[in-house]
Amino acid sequence: MFFTVLSIFPKMFDPFWAHGIIRKAIEEKKILTSTINIRDYAPDRHQVTDDRPYGGGSGMVMKPEPLAGAIRDAAQRIPAAKTVLLTPQGRVFDQRMAQELASCAGLVLVCGRYEGVDERVCHELVDYEISIGDYVLTGGELAAMIIIDAVTRLIPGVLGGEQAAEKDSFANDLLEHAHYTRPRIFEGSQVPEVLLSGHHQEIEKWRLESSLMRTLLKRSDLLQKKDLDRQEIEILNKWQREIKKLIEEFRD
Ligand code: 4FV
């Protein structure tokens, strides 16, 4: 998969490309990355990429010409790539969108700065507007890194055998189960016995219960929009019965 990043601060990505699973994916050519400096497409010798907003007001706006030049050049290099503008105006990014984007041949990620980019660029040259959340950043670069990170780990072969994306949080619209590793006892706190039992069916059942409980307690909104399967409904009913029993006992 090709990732092309358009930014006036392309060096921000150097440490991002050089560490962890992203670095390994690049070394193994699972992803190909390039950064384009939007300034290089500014026609004037000062390479100006921003200007005052028409209609007045504070802040500056990214000029359309350098952006259009950079986007067209990137798209010409990877014709099948989709152009994404990172903006608070966009569809909010989530795991489902990460899975969608992971099937693209490539992404051209346009990182805005200042108050935003000239609207005519959005209309003519952008396929998707994506937001990483309802808050305002100083630039789209961090948002682009988040998209590249979440999408790259979904590319087959990027996560080694031991890590599997299908066990991810949100992969089945549930939060991930609790994780434990050595030591068996840490400051008096013991690892749940079932995880030491080697009984894989029991462990899978425990992990499903752990996911359901954590999702119920921390993100019940996810449960509301999830169509629960028979086993999940059974577990939730069992808890309901136990909670009812507790309440009864408490009443007596
Ligand atoms: C943003 C977000 C974001 C807005 C103006 C950059 C800033 C400046 N991008 N999700 N939230 N972008 O705040 O993606 O251009």
mmCIF file of C-alpha atoms and ligand atoms in Angstrom:
data_model
loop_
_atom_site.group_PDB
_atom_site.id
_atom_site.type_symbol
_atom_site.label_atom_id
_atom_site.label_comp_id
_atom_site.label_asym_id
_atom_site.label_seq_id
_atom_site.Cartn_x
_atom_site.Cartn_y
_atom_site.Cartn_z
ATOM 1 C CA MET A 1 0.000 0.000 0.000
ATOM 2 C CA PHE A 2 1.251 3.507 -0.913
ATOM 3 C CA PHE A 3 1.079 6.364 1.581
ATOM 4 C CA THR A 4 1.914 9.827 0.258
ATOM 5 C CA VAL A 5 1.832 12.651 2.777
ATOM 6 C CA LEU A 6 1.460 16.306 1.718
ATOM 7 C CA SER A 7 2.664 18.745 4.385
ATOM 8 C CA ILE A 8 4.600 21.982 4.891
ATOM 9 C CA PHE A 9 6.423 20.107 7.709
ATOM 10 C CA PRO A 10 7.333 16.766 6.031
ATOM 11 C CA LYS A 11 10.195 16.191 8.493
ATOM 12 C CA MET A 12 7.617 15.618 11.253
ATOM 13 C CA PHE A 13 7.198 12.132 9.698
ATOM 14 C CA ASP A 14 10.861 11.115 9.856
ATOM 15 C CA PRO A 15 10.677 9.674 13.408
ATOM 16 C CA PHE A 16 7.267 8.148 12.600
ATOM 17 C CA TRP A 17 8.659 6.184 9.632
ATOM 18 C CA ALA A 18 11.717 5.104 11.669
ATOM 19 C CA HIS A 19 10.137 3.218 14.576
ATOM 20 C CA GLY A 20 8.228 0.039 15.470
ATOM 21 C CA ILE A 21 5.755 -1.748 13.250
ATOM 22 C CA ILE A 22 5.669 1.140 10.736
ATOM 23 C CA ARG A 23 9.460 0.908 10.263
ATOM 24 C CA LYS A 24 9.226 -2.919 9.879
ATOM 25 C CA ALA A 25 6.365 -2.597 7.365
ATOM 26 C CA ILE A 26 8.484 -0.168 5.307
ATOM 27 C CA GLU A 27 11.575 -2.410 5.497
ATOM 28 C CA GLU A 28 9.463 -5.407 4.387
ATOM 29 C CA LYS A 29 7.928 -3.268 1.617
ATOM 30 C CA LYS A 30 4.451 -3.989 3.005
ATOM 31 C CA ILE A 31 3.939 -0.225 2.705
ATOM 32 C CA LEU A 32 5.656 2.385 0.572
ATOM 33 C CA THR A 33 5.792 5.903 1.880
ATOM 34 C CA SER A 34 6.730 9.328 0.529
ATOM 35 C CA THR A 35 6.387 12.862 1.793
ATOM 36 C CA ILE A 36 5.802 15.892 -0.424
ATOM 37 C CA ASN A 37 6.533 19.434 0.765
ATOM 38 C CA ILE A 38 3.598 21.587 -0.325
ATOM 39 C CA ARG A 39 5.979 24.590 -0.347
ATOM 40 C CA ASP A 40 7.739 23.076 -3.371
ATOM 41 C CA TYR A 41 4.551 23.777 -5.360
ATOM 42 C CA ALA A 42 4.310 27.449 -4.417
ATOM 43 C CA PRO A 43 5.066 29.461 -7.578
ATOM 44 C CA ASP A 44 6.671 32.468 -5.817
ATOM 45 C CA ARG A 45 10.284 32.580 -4.660
ATOM 46 C CA HIS A 46 9.193 32.881 -0.999
ATOM 47 C CA GLN A 47 7.183 29.684 -1.463
ATOM 48 C CA VAL A 48 4.163 31.226 0.276
ATOM 49 C CA THR A 49 1.469 28.626 1.024
ATOM 50 C CA ASP A 50 -0.967 30.743 3.032
ATOM 51 C CA ASP A 51 -2.834 34.018 2.701
ATOM 52 C CA ARG A 52 -5.383 36.184 4.529
ATOM 53 C CA PRO A 53 -9.014 34.975 4.438
ATOM 54 C CA TYR A 54 -11.428 36.653 2.053
ATOM 55 C CA GLY A 55 -14.102 38.327 4.171
ATOM 56 C CA GLY A 56 -11.551 39.187 6.846
ATOM 57 C CA GLY A 57 -11.152 37.501 10.222
ATOM 58 C CA SER A 58 -8.227 36.090 12.172
ATOM 59 C CA GLY A 59 -5.755 33.484 11.020
ATOM 60 C CA MET A 60 -4.604 32.445 7.572
ATOM 61 C CA VAL A 61 -5.888 30.023 4.925
ATOM 62 C CA MET A 62 -3.841 27.552 2.835
ATOM 63 C CA LYS A 63 -3.639 28.808 -0.751
ATOM 64 C CA PRO A 64 -5.216 26.559 -3.436
ATOM 65 C CA GLU A 65 -2.424 26.666 -6.044
ATOM 66 C CA PRO A 66 0.432 24.966 -4.092
ATOM 67 C CA LEU A 67 -2.013 22.400 -2.689
ATOM 68 C CA ALA A 68 -3.523 21.641 -6.099
ATOM 69 C CA GLY A 69 -0.051 21.261 -7.617
ATOM 70 C CA ALA A 70 1.067 18.879 -4.887
ATOM 71 C CA ILE A 71 -2.148 16.805 -4.959
ATOM 72 C CA ARG A 72 -2.055 16.473 -8.751
ATOM 73 C CA ASP A 73 1.587 15.432 -8.682
ATOM 74 C CA ALA A 74 0.955 12.819 -5.969
ATOM 75 C CA ALA A 75 -2.129 11.493 -7.795
ATOM 76 C CA GLN A 76 -0.186 11.282 -11.057
ATOM 77 C CA ARG A 77 2.484 9.131 -9.320
ATOM 78 C CA ILE A 78 -0.142 6.703 -7.861
ATOM 79 C CA PRO A 79 -3.270 7.048 -10.040
ATOM 80 C CA ALA A 80 -5.296 4.510 -7.985
ATOM 81 C CA ALA A 81 -4.714 6.335 -4.718
ATOM 82 C CA LYS A 82 -7.557 8.070 -2.862
ATOM 83 C CA THR A 83 -6.942 11.655 -1.728
ATOM 84 C CA VAL A 84 -7.810 12.290 1.933
ATOM 85 C CA LEU A 85 -8.021 15.742 3.567
ATOM 86 C CA LEU A 86 -7.566 15.624 7.353
ATOM 87 C CA THR A 87 -10.071 18.115 8.748
ATOM 88 C CA PRO A 88 -12.495 18.495 11.677
ATOM 89 C CA GLN A 89 -15.179 18.710 8.940
ATOM 90 C CA GLY A 90 -14.581 15.087 7.985
ATOM 91 C CA ARG A 91 -16.253 11.747 8.818
ATOM 92 C CA VAL A 92 -14.891 10.697 12.221
ATOM 93 C CA PHE A 93 -12.281 7.982 11.873
ATOM 94 C CA ASP A 94 -12.912 4.578 13.498
ATOM 95 C CA GLN A 95 -11.808 0.950 13.165
ATOM 96 C CA ARG A 96 -14.431 0.204 10.534
ATOM 97 C CA MET A 97 -13.096 3.096 8.379
ATOM 98 C CA ALA A 98 -9.530 1.825 8.969
ATOM 99 C CA GLN A 99 -10.624 -1.547 7.575
ATOM 100 C CA GLU A 100 -12.186 0.197 4.539
ATOM 101 C CA LEU A 101 -9.060 2.267 3.843
ATOM 102 C CA ALA A 102 -6.802 -0.797 4.206
ATOM 103 C CA SER A 103 -8.308 -2.125 0.978
ATOM 104 C CA CYS A 104 -7.216 0.979 -1.010
ATOM 105 C CA ALA A 105 -4.178 0.779 -3.335
ATOM 106 C CA GLY A 106 -2.907 4.008 -1.848
ATOM 107 C CA LEU A 107 -3.739 7.116 0.151
ATOM 108 C CA VAL A 108 -2.630 10.705 -0.505
ATOM 109 C CA LEU A 109 -2.965 12.389 2.903
ATOM 110 C CA VAL A 110 -3.317 16.187 2.760
ATOM 111 C CA CYS A 111 -2.240 17.860 6.008
ATOM 112 C CA GLY A 112 -3.765 21.282 6.481
ATOM 113 C CA ARG A 113 -2.266 24.060 8.602
ATOM 114 C CA TYR A 114 -3.487 27.494 9.729
ATOM 115 C CA GLU A 115 -7.284 27.898 9.852
ATOM 116 C CA GLY A 116 -7.735 25.368 7.054
ATOM 117 C CA VAL A 117 -7.495 24.997 3.289
ATOM 118 C CA ASP A 118 -9.216 26.929 0.476
ATOM 119 C CA GLU A 119 -12.638 25.311 -0.017
ATOM 120 C CA ARG A 120 -12.132 24.962 -3.780
ATOM 121 C CA VAL A 121 -9.395 22.359 -3.119
ATOM 122 C CA CYS A 122 -11.830 20.263 -1.088
ATOM 123 C CA HIS A 123 -14.422 20.331 -3.866
ATOM 124 C CA GLU A 124 -12.173 19.612 -6.859
ATOM 125 C CA LEU A 125 -9.319 17.437 -5.611
ATOM 126 C CA VAL A 126 -10.317 15.562 -2.409
ATOM 127 C CA ASP A 127 -12.019 12.120 -2.323
ATOM 128 C CA TYR A 128 -12.519 11.829 1.451
ATOM 129 C CA GLU A 129 -12.561 14.310 4.326
ATOM 130 C CA ILE A 130 -11.621 12.488 7.541
ATOM 131 C CA SER A 131 -11.515 13.783 11.123
ATOM 132 C CA ILE A 132 -9.741 11.943 13.945
ATOM 133 C CA GLY A 133 -12.047 13.558 16.486
ATOM 134 C CA ASP A 134 -14.057 16.592 17.520
ATOM 135 C CA TYR A 135 -11.194 18.812 18.621
ATOM 136 C CA VAL A 136 -8.933 21.273 16.731
ATOM 137 C CA LEU A 137 -5.259 20.540 16.013
ATOM 138 C CA THR A 138 -2.590 22.970 14.823
ATOM 139 C CA GLY A 139 -2.122 20.811 11.740
ATOM 140 C CA GLY A 140 -3.272 17.608 10.032
ATOM 141 C CA GLU A 141 0.088 15.802 10.387
ATOM 142 C CA LEU A 142 -0.706 13.976 13.627
ATOM 143 C CA ALA A 143 -4.080 12.956 12.190
ATOM 144 C CA ALA A 144 -2.325 11.567 9.097
ATOM 145 C CA MET A 145 0.028 9.544 11.310
ATOM 146 C CA ILE A 146 -2.945 8.086 13.191
ATOM 147 C CA ILE A 147 -4.627 7.025 9.961
ATOM 148 C CA ILE A 148 -1.401 5.508 8.554
ATOM 149 C CA ASP A 149 -0.734 3.651 11.830
ATOM 150 C CA ALA A 150 -4.264 2.215 12.201
ATOM 151 C CA VAL A 151 -4.440 1.210 8.503
ATOM 152 C CA THR A 152 -0.902 -0.244 8.244
ATOM 153 C CA ARG A 153 -1.435 -2.710 11.083
ATOM 154 C CA LEU A 154 -4.457 -4.105 9.195
ATOM 155 C CA ILE A 155 -2.400 -4.924 6.088
ATOM 156 C CA PRO A 156 -1.952 -8.729 5.908
ATOM 157 C CA GLY A 157 1.454 -9.789 7.172
ATOM 158 C CA VAL A 158 2.276 -6.519 8.927
ATOM 159 C CA LEU A 159 1.317 -7.789 12.369
ATOM 160 C CA GLY A 160 3.368 -10.947 13.010
ATOM 161 C CA GLY A 161 1.516 -14.255 13.706
ATOM 162 C CA GLU A 162 1.460 -13.581 17.453
ATOM 163 C CA GLN A 163 -0.502 -10.342 16.967
ATOM 164 C CA ALA A 164 -3.752 -10.643 15.108
ATOM 165 C CA ALA A 165 -5.804 -7.633 14.086
ATOM 166 C CA GLU A 166 -9.008 -9.660 14.181
ATOM 167 C CA LYS A 167 -8.659 -9.860 17.963
ATOM 168 C CA ASP A 168 -8.527 -6.062 18.113
ATOM 169 C CA SER A 169 -10.733 -3.837 20.194
ATOM 170 C CA PHE A 170 -13.700 -2.851 18.024
ATOM 171 C CA ALA A 171 -12.919 -5.723 15.609
ATOM 172 C CA ASN A 172 -16.155 -7.284 16.920
ATOM 173 C CA ASP A 173 -17.463 -3.935 18.268
ATOM 174 C CA LEU A 174 -16.309 -4.955 21.758
ATOM 175 C CA LEU A 175 -13.391 -3.673 23.810
ATOM 176 C CA GLU A 176 -10.526 -6.136 24.088
ATOM 177 C CA HIS A 177 -10.384 -8.540 27.048
ATOM 178 C CA ALA A 178 -7.980 -7.937 29.930
ATOM 179 C CA HIS A 179 -4.363 -8.885 29.242
ATOM 180 C CA TYR A 180 -1.958 -10.474 31.744
ATOM 181 C CA THR A 181 1.687 -11.567 31.503
ATOM 182 C CA ARG A 182 4.407 -12.764 33.941
ATOM 183 C CA PRO A 183 4.872 -12.528 36.901
ATOM 184 C CA ARG A 184 2.006 -14.750 38.012
ATOM 185 C CA ILE A 185 1.703 -12.682 41.222
ATOM 186 C CA PHE A 186 2.405 -8.943 41.065
ATOM 187 C CA GLU A 187 2.320 -7.019 44.361
ATOM 188 C CA GLY A 188 -0.030 -9.654 45.743
ATOM 189 C CA SER A 189 -2.348 -9.586 42.731
ATOM 190 C CA GLN A 190 -2.766 -12.971 41.018
ATOM 191 C CA VAL A 191 -3.392 -13.741 37.359
ATOM 192 C CA PRO A 192 -6.892 -15.303 36.857
ATOM 193 C CA GLU A 193 -6.474 -19.116 37.262
ATOM 194 C CA VAL A 194 -8.304 -19.962 34.032
ATOM 195 C CA LEU A 195 -5.546 -18.219 32.019
ATOM 196 C CA LEU A 196 -3.004 -20.621 33.518
ATOM 197 C CA SER A 197 -5.192 -23.687 32.878
ATOM 198 C CA GLY A 198 -4.219 -24.254 29.244
ATOM 199 C CA HIS A 199 -7.922 -24.992 28.703
ATOM 200 C CA HIS A 200 -8.354 -22.968 25.495
ATOM 201 C CA GLN A 201 -12.136 -23.199 25.354
ATOM 202 C CA GLU A 202 -12.427 -21.983 28.942
ATOM 203 C CA ILE A 203 -9.874 -19.234 28.197
ATOM 204 C CA GLU A 204 -11.819 -18.085 25.109
ATOM 205 C CA LYS A 205 -15.045 -18.022 27.164
ATOM 206 C CA TRP A 206 -13.307 -16.045 29.950
ATOM 207 C CA ARG A 207 -11.931 -13.592 27.386
ATOM 208 C CA LEU A 208 -15.361 -13.071 25.823
ATOM 209 C CA GLU A 209 -16.843 -12.416 29.267
ATOM 210 C CA SER A 210 -13.972 -10.010 29.999
ATOM 211 C CA SER A 211 -14.614 -8.146 26.714
ATOM 212 C CA LEU A 212 -18.373 -7.956 27.371
ATOM 213 C CA MET A 213 -17.936 -6.770 30.967
ATOM 214 C CA ARG A 214 -15.377 -4.110 30.027
ATOM 215 C CA THR A 215 -17.528 -2.910 27.145
ATOM 216 C CA LEU A 216 -20.627 -2.820 29.382
ATOM 217 C CA LEU A 217 -18.785 -0.856 32.092
ATOM 218 C CA LYS A 218 -16.631 1.421 29.891
ATOM 219 C CA ARG A 219 -18.431 1.772 26.548
ATOM 220 C CA SER A 220 -22.032 0.664 26.877
ATOM 221 C CA ASP A 221 -22.729 2.802 23.766
ATOM 222 C CA LEU A 222 -20.858 0.139 21.757
ATOM 223 C CA LEU A 223 -23.128 -2.616 23.138
ATOM 224 C CA GLN A 224 -26.193 -0.630 22.151
ATOM 225 C CA LYS A 225 -25.150 -0.599 18.492
ATOM 226 C CA LYS A 226 -23.836 -4.173 18.445
ATOM 227 C CA ASP A 227 -26.001 -7.130 17.316
ATOM 228 C CA LEU A 228 -25.181 -9.623 20.034
ATOM 229 C CA ASP A 229 -24.885 -13.322 19.198
ATOM 230 C CA ARG A 230 -26.545 -16.088 21.207
ATOM 231 C CA GLN A 231 -23.464 -16.747 23.409
ATOM 232 C CA GLU A 232 -23.100 -13.017 24.236
ATOM 233 C CA ILE A 233 -26.806 -12.714 25.127
ATOM 234 C CA GLU A 234 -26.504 -15.813 27.333
ATOM 235 C CA ILE A 235 -23.565 -14.272 29.212
ATOM 236 C CA LEU A 236 -25.361 -10.930 29.706
ATOM 237 C CA ASN A 237 -28.508 -12.782 30.920
ATOM 238 C CA LYS A 238 -26.385 -14.796 33.349
ATOM 239 C CA TRP A 239 -24.983 -11.541 34.778
ATOM 240 C CA GLN A 240 -28.428 -10.033 34.961
ATOM 241 C CA ARG A 241 -29.606 -13.056 36.984
ATOM 242 C CA GLU A 242 -26.570 -12.796 39.274
ATOM 243 C CA ILE A 243 -27.070 -9.051 39.806
ATOM 244 C CA LYS A 244 -30.795 -9.653 40.531
ATOM 245 C CA LYS A 245 -29.828 -12.359 43.068
ATOM 246 C CA LEU A 246 -27.340 -9.942 44.701
ATOM 247 C CA ILE A 247 -30.019 -7.257 44.939
ATOM 248 C CA GLU A 248 -32.459 -9.777 46.450
ATOM 249 C CA GLU A 249 -29.871 -10.916 49.003
ATOM 250 C CA PHE A 250 -29.085 -7.282 49.739
ATOM 251 C CA ARG A 251 -32.798 -6.565 50.299
ATOM 252 C CA ASP A 252 -33.263 -9.465 52.756
HETATM 253 C C1 4FV B 1 -8.079 17.737 12.372
HETATM 254 C C2 4FV B 1 -8.924 16.873 13.108
HETATM 255 C C3 4FV B 1 -7.737 19.110 12.719
HETATM 256 C C4 4FV B 1 -7.787 22.138 11.603
HETATM 257 C C5 4FV B 1 -7.119 23.353 11.058
HETATM 258 C C6 4FV B 1 -5.540 21.579 11.131
HETATM 259 C C7 4FV B 1 -6.691 21.219 11.992
HETATM 260 C C8 4FV B 1 -5.715 23.010 10.765
HETATM 261 N N1 4FV B 1 -7.647 17.058 11.307
HETATM 262 N N2 4FV B 1 -8.952 15.680 12.450
HETATM 263 N N3 4FV B 1 -9.580 17.111 14.252
HETATM 264 N N4 4FV B 1 -7.065 19.817 11.764
HETATM 265 O O1 4FV B 1 -8.055 19.599 13.804
HETATM 266 O O2 4FV B 1 -8.182 15.822 11.370
HETATM 267 O O3 4FV B 1 -5.539 23.123 9.408
#
